[in-house]
Amino acid sequence: MKLNKELFKDQFLEKLMTMHVKSLEETSNAERYRTLSSLVRDYISKKWIASDQHYQQEGSKQVYYLSIEFLIGRMLGMNLLNLGIYDLCKEALAELGISLDVLEKAEEDPGLGNGGLGRLAACYLDSMAAESLPGHGCSLRYRYGFFEQKIVNGYQVEVPDNWLDQGFPWEFKRSDQTVSVNFGGNIRVVSNDKLRYLHENYDTVFAVPYDVPILGYKNDTINTLRIWSAEASEENFICSTADMLDCVTSMEYTKTVESLSSVLYPDDSAYEGKVLRLKQHYFLVSASLQSIIKNYKQRALPLDHLADYIAIHINDTHPALAIPEMMRILIDVEEMGWDEAWKITVNIFSYTNHTVLPEALEKWPIDMIQNLLPRLYLIINEMNERFCHELWNRYPGDWDKIRSMAIISDHTIHMANLAIVGSHSVNGVAQIHTEILKTRVMNQFHQFYPTRFNNKTNGVAHRRWLLKINPRLSSLLNESIGSSWISHPCDLLKILKYADDHVFQEKLARIKRYNKSRLAEHIRDVQGIRIDVDSIFDSHIKRIHGYKRQTMNVFHIMHLYNLLRENPDLDIIPRTFIFGGKAAPGYHLAKQTIKLINTLATVINKDKSIRDKIKVVFIENYNVTMAELIIPATNVSEQIPTASQEACGTGNMKFMMNGAITIGTLDGANIEIRNVVGDNNIVFFGLTANEVLELHEHGGYNPWDVYNKDERIKTVLDQLINGFFPVGTDEFKSLFESFLYHNDQFFVLKDFASYADAQLRLDQQYRNRNQWLSMCVHNIAHSGKFSGDRTFTEYAMDVWNMNPTISPQCYCSNDDKFTSRLHGCAFTSKLQQTISSNNIHVPH
Ligand code: 26V
């Protein structure tokens, strides 16, 4: 029977009673949330089975996206939207006196990810399901997330993110599909007719899968995110009342095993932490591959056709051990020869690089792999020898080159090299990033494998980052251009015709103001800070890191504050500077940056002399849910990394979709945003990537020159250590020294003047209301290109060799008149061919 409000209310009340044995009035919001999610789970289950069966019958190729993180965010609202019953449930609940908004807020953010890489993985799951492509995620079920950030006396304090405390209603435990993962032990080689490698004396850990349904948008497709939990094997658990020692040992053993999936990014500053991370990586890949192969075999397809039916994507190098693990399974378990196994493996795997920062390029000491994964070590060694042999044939005698490209060198296993050698495709995540990989970071590999490298500019789930989080803007879009943009995001271009329509602009302005008032309320209620809804909301929300240059933003605010103290009548548009982000626990300077922002906030926010012209807010525990509140309320999006260092950025895309104007450097996707919106609709400044890279090559620059020449910078830097702040004068000494005594690694001082100019321009532009609103419309209109639907379609066709049902309407354009829909588009030539062979009309 088709769901209607009455039926829904009956089902909801029935479920509430059976789950909690209470009347409606007696239940808490948390109980009502659990009731509603359980009901939605029931709706999903039936569709999930049907979706699985459909894939089986179609015999479709399956893609598995292996990632150490999936930052999926709250699920209730998205699931209701995807099922097409959001409004129905909202209205029906309202009739029962319940607010759906309130129930949505009772959901904890899942602690399965931390940053850009994890959120991107979640966005692709959304897109794949929306396009009915069989794409599934594989990750770990962390008992605790990265950490919950508390701000105490201005400092970041990390407390455990106990996100599973009240249970996770969206997971389905599949104990029957448990697999074992083996660690340690030794390898015995036996030879009868052929060599066999027997793994002995190992420790077994059970990997128990939990499946999370991933819903497509109103299309009945349900894919799966499989997250693995570590459990102790029973045979190692000996606990008799007669021997308490056994009991204690067994319990300790269980604890050690469970620690494997207990926390995301365990501290790896000590040896034990590193081992734990390596164990996590192998646990993820071994469990996932075993289950992928088991699934494949159930389809009764020949093993030598594996690469025709499955594709496995490695999200950064964390899951790169999947390559030797696949070789292990094919050779040791399936008894294939090396050459055949290798060909299949390379055809199956593809790898995305997400960062050029050297410290994030993973390396493992040989002995760690040897001890923990003895069979994988032999396989990696063999891969390395064969690869070095190829290198020798191509570059005889060039030992330096061979050493730098080898998988194993200097007693270390280089995971990026392993991932490149073992994949048929390697990609960067924005045009400039891919260029940097090809010409610098991975230049030697690009010369060796010229066709292996390609670009896939990131995209985000616009159904979450626009449709869901900005319902008023979505309604305005639907009224003005229809709702086709929800499935074909490039149709957002149709609103360009309203760019200069003052009635439309005013509607847009009212929506932004409403969103700002929601955020202002939250900040008032949670942090006790009152902010002016009519001030410019300027947001800088992302991981706290030197290269993301929160410090440059802070220095500019300090400079503005200095000007205002001298002249409280200074003519500036009032601004609220909003920061949010976590610092890695061991990253001292990033943690000091948080302390600096909070200290500045306390000084500025209470200074009545500047007449509330500027305010500073640091949002505690920045996560997906906070981003969902901040992004629709933002006027100015800070995207100011040191050029060349931000692989892509995805926050920039989410802000643009919601009508914020970017102030940014020429880096990552900022450049591609500029290419579609044009120079008039974005504010750029700063050194280019080439300038930064050249300066780096010549040992940097002298920051004292800037300090001595630019009075603004001198004043601000001195204020860090001269008692200006109500903290000890040593508090910010390490920050101060990082700029002047450690060469300003991220070119903050060098770019400051240009940044301050850009901020002035922005302030001027904001004064021209219609012009500003027109800029906002241009940004929203061109954001379709940055939907994950576009990116994933490119992956599907270019990398995974699949045939997605592409959206022919999805084109991109560089101009207002829709003239160059295809030419301005970053789509691959294959997609363009598909578009032309489908006779799609491109209007002029
Ligand atoms: C982050 C962290 C954070 C916690 C401590 C350990 C650790 C180690 C490495 C990293 C870097 C992870 C790589 C990453 O998230 N890269 C981001 O990927 C985004 C999606 O492609 C991209 O938009 C961002 O520019 C890039 O920084």
CSV table of C-alpha atoms in Angstrom, one decimal, residues 382-395 399 402-403 405-408:
chain,number,residue,atom,x,y,z
A,382,GLU,CA,58.4,-9.7,-5.7
A,383,MET,CA,56.4,-6.7,-7.1
A,384,ASN,CA,59.4,-4.5,-6.3
A,385,GLU,CA,61.9,-6.8,-7.9
A,386,ARG,CA,59.9,-7.1,-11.1
A,387,PHE,CA,59.3,-3.4,-11.3
A,388,CYS,CA,62.9,-2.5,-10.7
A,389,HIS,CA,63.8,-4.9,-13.4
A,390,GLU,CA,61.5,-3.0,-15.8
A,391,LEU,CA,63.1,0.2,-14.7
A,392,TRP,CA,66.6,-1.2,-15.2
A,393,ASN,CA,65.6,-2.1,-18.8
A,394,ARG,CA,64.3,1.3,-19.5
A,395,TYR,CA,66.9,3.3,-17.5
A,399,TRP,CA,70.4,4.0,-9.9
A,402,ILE,CA,65.4,3.4,-9.8
A,403,ARG,CA,65.9,4.0,-6.1
A,405,MET,CA,60.8,5.0,-8.0
A,406,ALA,CA,61.2,1.7,-6.3
A,407,ILE,CA,58.5,0.3,-4.0
A,408,ILE,CA,61.0,-0.6,-1.4
